[in-house]
PDB file of C-alpha atoms in Angstrom:
ATOM      1  CA  MET A   1       0.000   0.000   0.000  1.00 37.00           C
ATOM      2  CA  ALA A   2       1.395   3.399  -0.898  1.00 37.00           C
ATOM      3  CA  VAL A   3       1.784   5.796   1.991  1.00 37.00           C
ATOM      4  CA  GLY A   4       1.859   9.544   2.168  1.00 36.00           C
ATOM      5  CA  VAL A   5       4.464  11.555   0.321  1.00 36.00           C
ATOM      6  CA  GLY A   6       4.492  15.319   0.724  1.00 34.00           C
ATOM      7  CA  VAL A   7       4.592  16.073   4.452  1.00 28.00           C
ATOM      8  CA  ASN A   8       7.584  17.950   5.800  1.00 33.00           C
ATOM      9  CA  THR A   9      10.027  15.854   7.843  1.00 33.00           C
ATOM     10  CA  GLY A  10      11.581  18.905   9.421  1.00 35.00           C
ATOM     11  CA  LYS A  11      14.179  21.417   8.270  1.00 37.00           C
ATOM     12  CA  ARG A  12      15.334  20.817   4.726  1.00 40.00           C
ATOM     13  CA  LYS A  13      17.409  22.372   2.025  1.00 41.00           C
ATOM     14  CA  PRO A  14      15.590  24.331  -0.695  1.00 40.00           C
ATOM     15  CA  GLY A  15      14.234  21.881  -3.231  1.00 43.00           C
ATOM     16  CA  GLY A  16      14.800  18.914  -0.912  1.00 43.00           C
ATOM     17  CA  PRO A  17      12.303  16.118  -0.324  1.00 42.00           C
ATOM     18  CA  ARG A  18       9.187  16.529   1.781  1.00 42.00           C
ATOM     19  CA  VAL A  19       8.229  13.022   2.756  1.00 45.00           C
ATOM     20  CA  SER A  20       6.157  11.393   5.469  1.00 45.00           C
ATOM     21  CA  VAL A  21       6.381   7.643   5.898  1.00 48.00           C
ATOM     22  CA  GLY A  22       3.445   5.957   7.607  1.00 45.00           C
ATOM     23  CA  VAL A  23       4.952   2.693   8.822  1.00 43.00           C
ATOM     24  CA  GLY A  24       3.682   2.484  12.364  1.00 43.00           C
ATOM     25  CA  VAL A  25       6.498   4.472  13.964  1.00 43.00           C
ATOM     26  CA  GLY A  26       6.210   8.020  15.179  1.00 44.00           C
ATOM     27  CA  VAL A  27       8.743  10.776  15.696  1.00 42.00           C
ATOM     28  CA  GLY A  28       9.351  11.227  19.385  1.00 43.00           C
ATOM     29  CA  GLY A  29      11.006  14.120  21.091  1.00 39.00           C
ATOM     30  CA  ARG A  30      10.879  12.930  24.691  1.00 38.00           C
ATOM     31  CA  LYS A  31      13.880  12.335  26.897  1.00 39.00           C
ATOM     32  CA  HIS A  32      15.144   8.803  27.368  1.00 41.00           C
ATOM     33  CA  HIS A  33      13.545   7.261  30.444  1.00 40.00           C
ATOM     34  CA  ARG A  34      15.242   4.597  32.504  1.00 42.00           C
ATOM     35  CA  GLY A  35      14.308   1.088  31.537  1.00 46.00           C
ATOM     36  CA  THR A  36      13.656   1.759  27.825  1.00 55.00           C
ATOM     37  CA  SER A  37      11.841  -1.123  26.124  1.00 58.00           C
ATOM     38  CA  VAL A  38      13.642  -3.018  23.359  1.00 61.00           C
ATOM     39  CA  ASN A  39      11.670  -5.440  21.195  1.00 54.00           C
ATOM     40  CA  VAL A  40      13.302  -8.836  20.835  1.00 50.00           C
ATOM     41  CA  ARG A  41      13.406 -10.626  17.487  1.00 49.00           C
ATOM     42  CA  VAL A  42      13.685 -14.373  16.906  1.00 43.00           C
ATOM     43  CA  GLY A  43      17.224 -14.982  15.618  1.00 54.00           C
ATOM     44  CA  ARG A  44      18.940 -12.952  12.918  1.00 67.00           C
ATOM     45  CA  MET A  45      17.124 -10.697  10.505  1.00 78.00           C
ATOM     46  CA  PRO A  46      16.441 -12.746   7.348  1.00 83.00           C
ATOM     47  CA  PHE A  47      16.895  -9.698   5.108  1.00 87.00           C
ATOM     48  CA  VAL A  48      20.655  -9.465   5.719  1.00 89.00           C
ATOM     49  CA  TYR A  49      21.865 -11.632   2.868  1.00 88.00           C
ATOM     50  CA  ARG A  50      25.367 -12.338   4.189  1.00 88.00           C
ATOM     51  CA  TYR A  51      23.986 -14.499   7.007  1.00 87.00           C
ATOM     52  CA  ALA A  52      23.550 -18.266   6.971  1.00 88.00           C
ATOM     53  CA  ALA A  53      20.282 -19.696   8.278  1.00 81.00           C
ATOM     54  CA  THR A  54      20.091 -20.904  11.874  1.00 79.00           C
ATOM     55  CA  ASP A  55      17.916 -23.725  13.208  1.00 75.00           C
ATOM     56  CA  THR A  56      16.089 -21.268  15.466  1.00 71.00           C
ATOM     57  CA  GLN A  57      15.334 -18.995  12.548  1.00 71.00           C
ATOM     58  CA  LEU A  58      14.083 -21.812  10.339  1.00 70.00           C
ATOM     59  CA  HIS A  59      11.686 -23.128  12.966  1.00 66.00           C
ATOM     60  CA  ASP A  60      10.580 -20.068  14.944  1.00 61.00           C
ATOM     61  CA  ASP A  61      10.861 -16.884  12.880  1.00 66.00           C
ATOM     62  CA  PRO A  62       7.502 -16.003  11.225  1.00 64.00           C
ATOM     63  CA  ASN A  63       9.290 -13.855   8.632  1.00 69.00           C
ATOM     64  CA  VAL A  64      10.774 -16.999   7.075  1.00 73.00           C
ATOM     65  CA  ALA A  65       7.298 -17.825   5.728  1.00 78.00           C
ATOM     66  CA  LEU A  66       7.316 -14.594   3.712  1.00 89.00           C
ATOM     67  CA  PHE A  67       9.807 -15.853   1.093  1.00 92.00           C
ATOM     68  CA  PHE A  68       8.503 -17.138  -2.239  1.00 94.00           C
ATOM     69  CA  LEU A  69       9.473 -17.514  -5.913  1.00 96.00           C
ATOM     70  CA  GLU A  70       8.507 -14.818  -8.403  1.00 96.00           C
ATOM     71  CA  LYS A  71       6.957 -17.385 -10.745  1.00 96.00           C
ATOM     72  CA  ASP A  72       4.412 -18.162  -8.010  1.00 96.00           C
ATOM     73  CA  LEU A  73       3.156 -14.566  -7.799  1.00 97.00           C
ATOM     74  CA  HIS A  74       0.024 -14.325  -9.955  1.00 96.00           C
ATOM     75  CA  PRO A  75      -3.749 -13.827  -9.537  1.00 97.00           C
ATOM     76  CA  GLY A  76      -5.318 -16.857  -7.895  1.00 97.00           C
ATOM     77  CA  ALA A  77      -2.046 -18.035  -6.348  1.00 97.00           C
ATOM     78  CA  LYS A  78      -2.353 -19.538  -2.870  1.00 96.00           C
ATOM     79  CA  MET A  79       0.371 -19.081  -0.266  1.00 94.00           C
ATOM     80  CA  LYS A  80       0.615 -19.946   3.407  1.00 92.00           C
ATOM     81  CA  LEU A  81       1.850 -16.801   5.117  1.00 92.00           C
ATOM     82  CA  HIS A  82       2.124 -15.315   8.583  1.00 88.00           C
ATOM     83  CA  PHE A  83       2.021 -11.535   8.816  1.00 87.00           C
ATOM     84  CA  ALA A  84       3.110 -11.293  12.440  1.00 77.00           C
ATOM     85  CA  ASN A  85       3.516  -8.065  14.382  1.00 68.00           C
ATOM     86  CA  THR A  86       7.281  -8.300  14.675  1.00 58.00           C
ATOM     87  CA  ILE A  87       8.533  -4.887  15.791  1.00 53.00           C
ATOM     88  CA  SER A  88       6.240  -2.132  17.008  1.00 52.00           C
ATOM     89  CA  GLY A  89       6.048   0.816  19.340  1.00 59.00           C
ATOM     90  CA  ALA A  90       9.466   2.309  18.551  1.00 76.00           C
ATOM     91  CA  SER A  91       9.561   5.983  17.657  1.00 87.00           C
ATOM     92  CA  PHE A  92      12.061   7.873  15.572  1.00 91.00           C
ATOM     93  CA  LEU A  93      14.092  10.398  17.483  1.00 93.00           C
ATOM     94  CA  PRO A  94      14.552  13.884  16.048  1.00 94.00           C
ATOM     95  CA  ARG A  95      17.679  13.826  13.900  1.00 95.00           C
ATOM     96  CA  ARG A  96      19.685  16.075  16.196  1.00 95.00           C
ATOM     97  CA  ALA A  97      18.983  13.795  19.157  1.00 95.00           C
ATOM     98  CA  ALA A  98      19.681  10.616  17.177  1.00 96.00           C
ATOM     99  CA  ASP A  99      22.975  11.977  15.846  1.00 96.00           C
ATOM    100  CA  SER A 100      24.126  12.758  19.395  1.00 96.00           C
ATOM    101  CA  ILE A 101      23.740   9.147  20.596  1.00 96.00           C
ATOM    102  CA  PRO A 102      26.525   6.582  20.038  1.00 96.00           C
ATOM    103  CA  PHE A 103      25.622   3.910  17.493  1.00 97.00           C
ATOM    104  CA  SER A 104      28.523   1.471  17.335  1.00 97.00           C
ATOM    105  CA  SER A 105      29.272  -1.987  18.709  1.00 97.00           C
ATOM    106  CA  THR A 106      32.497  -0.561  20.143  1.00 97.00           C
ATOM    107  CA  ARG A 107      30.336   1.521  22.493  1.00 97.00           C
ATOM    108  CA  LEU A 108      27.789  -1.169  23.359  1.00 97.00           C
ATOM    109  CA  ARG A 109      28.202  -0.857  27.121  1.00 97.00           C
ATOM    110  CA  GLU A 110      27.611   2.897  26.936  1.00 97.00           C
ATOM    111  CA  ILE A 111      24.463   2.370  24.818  1.00 96.00           C
ATOM    112  CA  LEU A 112      23.069  -0.263  27.186  1.00 96.00           C
ATOM    113  CA  ASP A 113      23.709   1.989  30.182  1.00 96.00           C
ATOM    114  CA  ARG A 114      22.063   4.980  28.498  1.00 95.00           C
ATOM    115  CA  PHE A 115      18.843   2.995  28.014  1.00 93.00           C
ATOM    116  CA  SER A 116      19.133   0.958  31.256  1.00 93.00           C
ATOM    117  CA  VAL A 117      19.303  -2.367  29.448  1.00 93.00           C
ATOM    118  CA  GLU A 118      20.750  -5.213  31.520  1.00 94.00           C
ATOM    119  CA  PRO A 119      23.971  -6.406  29.821  1.00 94.00           C
ATOM    120  CA  ASN A 120      23.075 -10.122  29.971  1.00 93.00           C
ATOM    121  CA  SER A 121      19.427  -9.751  28.965  1.00 93.00           C
ATOM    122  CA  ALA A 122      17.627 -10.747  25.759  1.00 91.00           C
ATOM    123  CA  GLU A 123      17.146  -7.031  25.089  1.00 92.00           C
ATOM    124  CA  ALA A 124      20.904  -6.447  25.233  1.00 94.00           C
ATOM    125  CA  ALA A 125      21.431  -9.323  22.796  1.00 93.00           C
ATOM    126  CA  ALA A 126      18.895  -7.707  20.429  1.00 92.00           C
ATOM    127  CA  VAL A 127      20.711  -4.357  20.585  1.00 94.00           C
ATOM    128  CA  LYS A 128      24.045  -6.102  19.946  1.00 95.00           C
ATOM    129  CA  GLN A 129      22.631  -7.990  16.950  1.00 93.00           C
ATOM    130  CA  THR A 130      21.167  -4.825  15.446  1.00 95.00           C
ATOM    131  CA  LEU A 131      24.540  -3.100  15.687  1.00 96.00           C
ATOM    132  CA  ARG A 132      26.143  -6.141  14.064  1.00 94.00           C
ATOM    133  CA  ASP A 133      23.563  -6.096  11.239  1.00 94.00           C
ATOM    134  CA  CYS A 134      24.315  -2.441  10.635  1.00 96.00           C
ATOM    135  CA  GLU A 135      28.072  -2.950  10.598  1.00 96.00           C
ATOM    136  CA  GLU A 136      28.053  -5.924   8.218  1.00 93.00           C
ATOM    137  CA  PRO A 137      29.430  -4.961   4.776  1.00 93.00           C
ATOM    138  CA  ALA A 138      26.980  -4.880   1.898  1.00 93.00           C
ATOM    139  CA  VAL A 139      26.831  -7.780  -0.536  1.00 93.00           C
ATOM    140  CA  ARG A 140      28.018  -7.170  -4.101  1.00 92.00           C
ATOM    141  CA  GLY A 141      25.685  -4.866  -6.008  1.00 91.00           C
ATOM    142  CA  GLU A 142      24.041  -3.506  -2.866  1.00 94.00           C
ATOM    143  CA  ARG A 143      24.311  -0.178  -1.087  1.00 96.00           C
ATOM    144  CA  LYS A 144      23.256  -0.177   2.568  1.00 97.00           C
ATOM    145  CA  THR A 145      23.021   1.896   5.713  1.00 97.00           C
ATOM    146  CA  CYS A 146      21.166   1.933   9.003  1.00 97.00           C
ATOM    147  CA  THR A 147      19.087   5.065   9.434  1.00 97.00           C
ATOM    148  CA  THR A 148      18.618   6.427  12.938  1.00 96.00           C
ATOM    149  CA  SER A 149      16.132   9.145  11.988  1.00 96.00           C
ATOM    150  CA  LEU A 150      13.343   9.686   9.494  1.00 95.00           C
ATOM    151  CA  GLU A 151      15.345  12.414   7.788  1.00 96.00           C
ATOM    152  CA  ALA A 152      18.272  10.036   7.286  1.00 97.00           C
ATOM    153  CA  MET A 153      15.970   7.407   5.765  1.00 97.00           C
ATOM    154  CA  VAL A 154      14.500   9.935   3.343  1.00 97.00           C
ATOM    155  CA  GLU A 155      17.934  11.198   2.303  1.00 97.00           C
ATOM    156  CA  PHE A 156      19.372   7.719   1.744  1.00 98.00           C
ATOM    157  CA  SER A 157      16.355   6.564  -0.239  1.00 97.00           C
ATOM    158  CA  THR A 158      16.024   9.606  -2.462  1.00 97.00           C
ATOM    159  CA  SER A 159      19.764   9.830  -3.119  1.00 97.00           C
ATOM    160  CA  SER A 160      19.908   6.117  -3.989  1.00 96.00           C
ATOM    161  CA  LEU A 161      16.991   6.473  -6.395  1.00 95.00           C
ATOM    162  CA  GLY A 162      18.351   9.712  -7.831  1.00 94.00           C
ATOM    163  CA  THR A 163      15.086  11.602  -7.424  1.00 94.00           C
ATOM    164  CA  THR A 164      12.816  13.178  -4.852  1.00 94.00           C
ATOM    165  CA  LYS A 165       9.794  11.927  -6.795  1.00 94.00           C
ATOM    166  CA  VAL A 166       9.303   8.706  -4.869  1.00 95.00           C
ATOM    167  CA  LYS A 167       6.594   6.281  -3.871  1.00 94.00           C
ATOM    168  CA  VAL A 168       6.659   4.434  -0.559  1.00 95.00           C
ATOM    169  CA  ALA A 169       4.856   1.147   0.011  1.00 96.00           C
ATOM    170  CA  SER A 170       4.349  -1.066   3.050  1.00 95.00           C
ATOM    171  CA  THR A 171       2.222  -4.017   4.125  1.00 95.00           C
ATOM    172  CA  THR A 172      -1.129  -3.474   5.817  1.00 94.00           C
ATOM    173  CA  VAL A 173      -3.313  -6.199   7.324  1.00 94.00           C
ATOM    174  CA  SER A 174      -7.001  -5.644   8.097  1.00 93.00           C
ATOM    175  CA  LYS A 175      -6.853  -7.510  11.425  1.00 89.00           C
ATOM    176  CA  GLU A 176      -4.127  -7.676  14.042  1.00 84.00           C
ATOM    177  CA  GLY A 177      -2.955 -10.948  15.458  1.00 84.00           C
ATOM    178  CA  THR A 178      -3.872 -13.027  12.420  1.00 87.00           C
ATOM    179  CA  PRO A 179      -2.513 -16.593  12.461  1.00 88.00           C
ATOM    180  CA  ALA A 180      -0.453 -18.309   9.800  1.00 89.00           C
ATOM    181  CA  GLN A 181      -2.957 -19.236   7.115  1.00 93.00           C
ATOM    182  CA  GLU A 182      -3.515 -19.651   3.402  1.00 95.00           C
ATOM    183  CA  TYR A 183      -3.932 -16.435   1.423  1.00 96.00           C
ATOM    184  CA  THR A 184      -5.235 -16.123  -2.134  1.00 97.00           C
ATOM    185  CA  VAL A 185      -3.961 -13.403  -4.471  1.00 97.00           C
ATOM    186  CA  ALA A 186      -6.886 -11.330  -5.776  1.00 97.00           C
ATOM    187  CA  ALA A 187      -7.913 -11.382  -9.446  1.00 95.00           C
ATOM    188  CA  SER A 188      -6.350  -7.984 -10.166  1.00 90.00           C
ATOM    189  CA  GLY A 189      -4.092  -8.115  -7.167  1.00 92.00           C
ATOM    190  CA  VAL A 190      -0.555  -7.870  -8.590  1.00 97.00           C
ATOM    191  CA  ARG A 191       0.810  -4.445  -9.554  1.00 96.00           C
ATOM    192  CA  GLU A 192       4.467  -3.870 -10.395  1.00 94.00           C
ATOM    193  CA  MET A 193       6.191  -0.796  -8.978  1.00 93.00           C
ATOM    194  CA  GLY A 194       8.028   1.593 -11.252  1.00 83.00           C
ATOM    195  CA  GLY A 195      11.674   0.976 -12.082  1.00 80.00           C
ATOM    196  CA  LYS A 196      14.147  -1.723 -11.100  1.00 79.00           C
ATOM    197  CA  GLU A 197      15.955   0.478  -8.598  1.00 91.00           C
ATOM    198  CA  LEU A 198      14.455  -0.023  -5.152  1.00 96.00           C
ATOM    199  CA  VAL A 199      15.330   0.867  -1.578  1.00 97.00           C
ATOM    200  CA  THR A 200      13.969  -1.459   1.075  1.00 97.00           C
ATOM    201  CA  CYS A 201      14.064  -0.476   4.750  1.00 97.00           C
ATOM    202  CA  HIS A 202      13.623  -3.074   7.490  1.00 94.00           C
ATOM    203  CA  ALA A 203      12.732  -2.207  11.082  1.00 92.00           C
ATOM    204  CA  GLU A 204      15.347  -3.373  13.582  1.00 92.00           C
ATOM    205  CA  PRO A 205      14.837  -4.056  17.311  1.00 91.00           C
ATOM    206  CA  TYR A 206      16.304  -1.178  19.278  1.00 93.00           C
ATOM    207  CA  ALA A 207      15.503   1.382  21.946  1.00 91.00           C
ATOM    208  CA  TYR A 208      14.229   3.754  19.252  1.00 93.00           C
ATOM    209  CA  ALA A 209      13.367   3.371  15.563  1.00 94.00           C
ATOM    210  CA  ILE A 210      16.257   2.018  13.510  1.00 95.00           C
ATOM    211  CA  PHE A 211      15.843   0.907   9.887  1.00 96.00           C
ATOM    212  CA  TYR A 212      18.268  -1.294   7.959  1.00 96.00           C
ATOM    213  CA  CYS A 213      18.011   0.138   4.436  1.00 98.00           C
ATOM    214  CA  HIS A 214      19.543  -1.370   1.313  1.00 96.00           C
ATOM    215  CA  ALA A 215      19.426  -0.248  -2.291  1.00 96.00           C
ATOM    216  CA  THR A 216      19.783  -2.413  -5.362  1.00 91.00           C
ATOM    217  CA  SER A 217      19.265  -2.067  -9.108  1.00 90.00           C
ATOM    218  CA  THR A 218      18.514  -5.789  -9.578  1.00 92.00           C
ATOM    219  CA  SER A 219      15.090  -5.930  -7.964  1.00 94.00           C
ATOM    220  CA  ARG A 220      11.426  -5.697  -8.851  1.00 94.00           C
ATOM    221  CA  GLY A 221       8.759  -4.432  -6.487  1.00 96.00           C
ATOM    222  CA  TYR A 222       5.094  -5.399  -6.345  1.00 96.00           C
ATOM    223  CA  GLU A 223       1.955  -4.375  -4.507  1.00 97.00           C
ATOM    224  CA  VAL A 224      -0.213  -7.436  -3.909  1.00 97.00           C
ATOM    225  CA  ASP A 225      -3.819  -7.735  -2.712  1.00 98.00           C
ATOM    226  CA  MET A 226      -4.673 -10.967  -0.909  1.00 97.00           C
ATOM    227  CA  VAL A 227      -7.498 -12.497   1.131  1.00 97.00           C
ATOM    228  CA  GLY A 228      -6.940 -15.014   3.923  1.00 96.00           C
ATOM    229  CA  LYS A 229      -9.078 -18.053   4.687  1.00 96.00           C
ATOM    230  CA  ASP A 230     -10.572 -16.222   7.674  1.00 95.00           C
ATOM    231  CA  GLY A 231     -11.451 -13.201   5.501  1.00 96.00           C
ATOM    232  CA  THR A 232      -8.460 -11.080   6.509  1.00 95.00           C
ATOM    233  CA  THR A 233      -7.478  -8.733   3.690  1.00 96.00           C
ATOM    234  CA  VAL A 234      -3.853  -7.812   3.080  1.00 96.00           C
ATOM    235  CA  GLU A 235      -2.302  -5.119   0.908  1.00 97.00           C
ATOM    236  CA  ALA A 236       1.257  -6.404   0.801  1.00 96.00           C
ATOM    237  CA  ALA A 237       4.478  -4.921  -0.501  1.00 97.00           C
ATOM    238  CA  ALA A 238       6.822  -7.471  -2.050  1.00 97.00           C
ATOM    239  CA  VAL A 239      10.381  -7.298  -3.371  1.00 96.00           C
ATOM    240  CA  CYS A 240      11.917  -9.785  -5.825  1.00 96.00           C
ATOM    241  CA  HIS A 241      15.703 -10.011  -6.082  1.00 95.00           C
ATOM    242  CA  THR A 242      16.804 -11.031  -9.558  1.00 95.00           C
ATOM    243  CA  ASP A 243      20.505 -11.507  -8.739  1.00 95.00           C
ATOM    244  CA  THR A 244      21.245 -13.572  -5.615  1.00 96.00           C
ATOM    245  CA  THR A 245      24.668 -14.843  -6.652  1.00 96.00           C
ATOM    246  CA  ALA A 246      26.424 -12.790  -3.943  1.00 94.00           C
ATOM    247  CA  TRP A 247      24.191 -14.035  -1.104  1.00 95.00           C
ATOM    248  CA  ASN A 248      25.379 -16.539   1.453  1.00 93.00           C
ATOM    249  CA  PRO A 249      24.609 -19.952  -0.127  1.00 95.00           C
ATOM    250  CA  GLU A 250      23.254 -21.066   3.266  1.00 93.00           C
ATOM    251  CA  HIS A 251      20.832 -18.124   3.509  1.00 92.00           C
ATOM    252  CA  VAL A 252      17.395 -18.955   4.870  1.00 90.00           C
ATOM    253  CA  ALA A 253      15.668 -18.136   1.551  1.00 92.00           C
ATOM    254  CA  PHE A 254      17.569 -20.882  -0.254  1.00 94.00           C
ATOM    255  CA  LYS A 255      16.740 -23.338   2.531  1.00 91.00           C
ATOM    256  CA  VAL A 256      13.025 -22.525   2.518  1.00 90.00           C
ATOM    257  CA  LEU A 257      12.658 -22.436  -1.273  1.00 93.00           C
ATOM    258  CA  ASP A 258      15.085 -25.313  -1.947  1.00 93.00           C
ATOM    259  CA  ILE A 259      17.030 -23.465  -4.646  1.00 95.00           C
ATOM    260  CA  LYS A 260      20.631 -22.428  -5.292  1.00 96.00           C
ATOM    261  CA  PRO A 261      22.012 -18.866  -5.440  1.00 96.00           C
ATOM    262  CA  GLY A 262      21.340 -17.261  -8.819  1.00 95.00           C
ATOM    263  CA  SER A 263      18.985 -19.993 -10.030  1.00 96.00           C
ATOM    264  CA  ALA A 264      15.736 -17.980  -9.783  1.00 96.00           C
ATOM    265  CA  PRO A 265      14.494 -14.585  -8.528  1.00 96.00           C
ATOM    266  CA  VAL A 266      13.917 -14.727  -4.767  1.00 96.00           C
ATOM    267  CA  CYS A 267      10.999 -12.715  -3.417  1.00 96.00           C
ATOM    268  CA  HIS A 268       9.674 -11.803  -0.014  1.00 95.00           C
ATOM    269  CA  PHE A 269       6.708  -9.918   1.327  1.00 95.00           C
ATOM    270  CA  LEU A 270       7.510  -7.097   3.721  1.00 94.00           C
ATOM    271  CA  PRO A 271       6.537  -7.569   7.365  1.00 90.00           C
ATOM    272  CA  HIS A 272       4.674  -4.849   9.259  1.00 84.00           C
ATOM    273  CA  ASP A 273       6.596  -1.592   9.681  1.00 85.00           C
ATOM    274  CA  HIS A 274       9.031  -2.299   6.838  1.00 93.00           C
ATOM    275  CA  VAL A 275       8.927  -0.116   3.713  1.00 95.00           C
ATOM    276  CA  VAL A 276      10.058  -0.111   0.103  1.00 97.00           C
ATOM    277  CA  TRP A 277      10.843   3.035  -1.888  1.00 97.00           C
ATOM    278  CA  SER A 278      10.564   3.307  -5.663  1.00 96.00           C
ATOM    279  CA  ARG A 279      10.478   6.030  -8.291  1.00 93.00           C
ATOM    280  CA  SER A 280       7.064   7.556  -8.829  1.00 89.00           C
ATOM    281  CA  ASP A 281       7.861   9.004 -12.274  1.00 73.00           C
TER     282      ASP A 281
END
């Protein structure tokens, strides 16, 4: 589903982008309170393509069910999917505040202390993994960054696409808490996004909103309308990667789909609160 483009994100240079991204995260200006909540994810993020699959991820991560083959995306197609609420409640900090906070694994103890996160807790492990995700080098043909503010996300996305005329899409589900179930793609439910250059931004577990954003020119984006067996309607954003030869050959997508790197385009639907940017012209 496309979300709003045209609302000011704050101070900007003349002629710069004015973008608002409705992905379930707000922009907060409050001080950091002791005991900040950090959402915990199951295993590693499956959208970092340098990682090999883990047993925990294969069996327990609902996002694994979101991978599919592009040839299977067509009206009438049936897929068993689980659109789980994975990361929610985190707000962006104003850019000035975000830029003043350390964001590096070399300063992990300082970060944990700032947000009163116990060093040996699951929350601390989630913070550590997010920093690791962000510090991993990009795979060949990919440009990546972790954005710590809405303004930074807008700048990375528009600069990667080479235009301020952008469209932003995300996944919306008509009912919260829906179980894993079979969904059917609607009769006119597959619409390709403009251009092959896309920027996809994935929400990371952290004390405030952090997005792992990566840009590639070997992708296709789709907006897909589906209906679940229980009547739940979904407007899903999907990204198909046409060149996976640089991915880890043990990546979870290859395990789930039983294919080899580079043998077929690998697609995935976006979970809640993740977004994909494309050209609107």
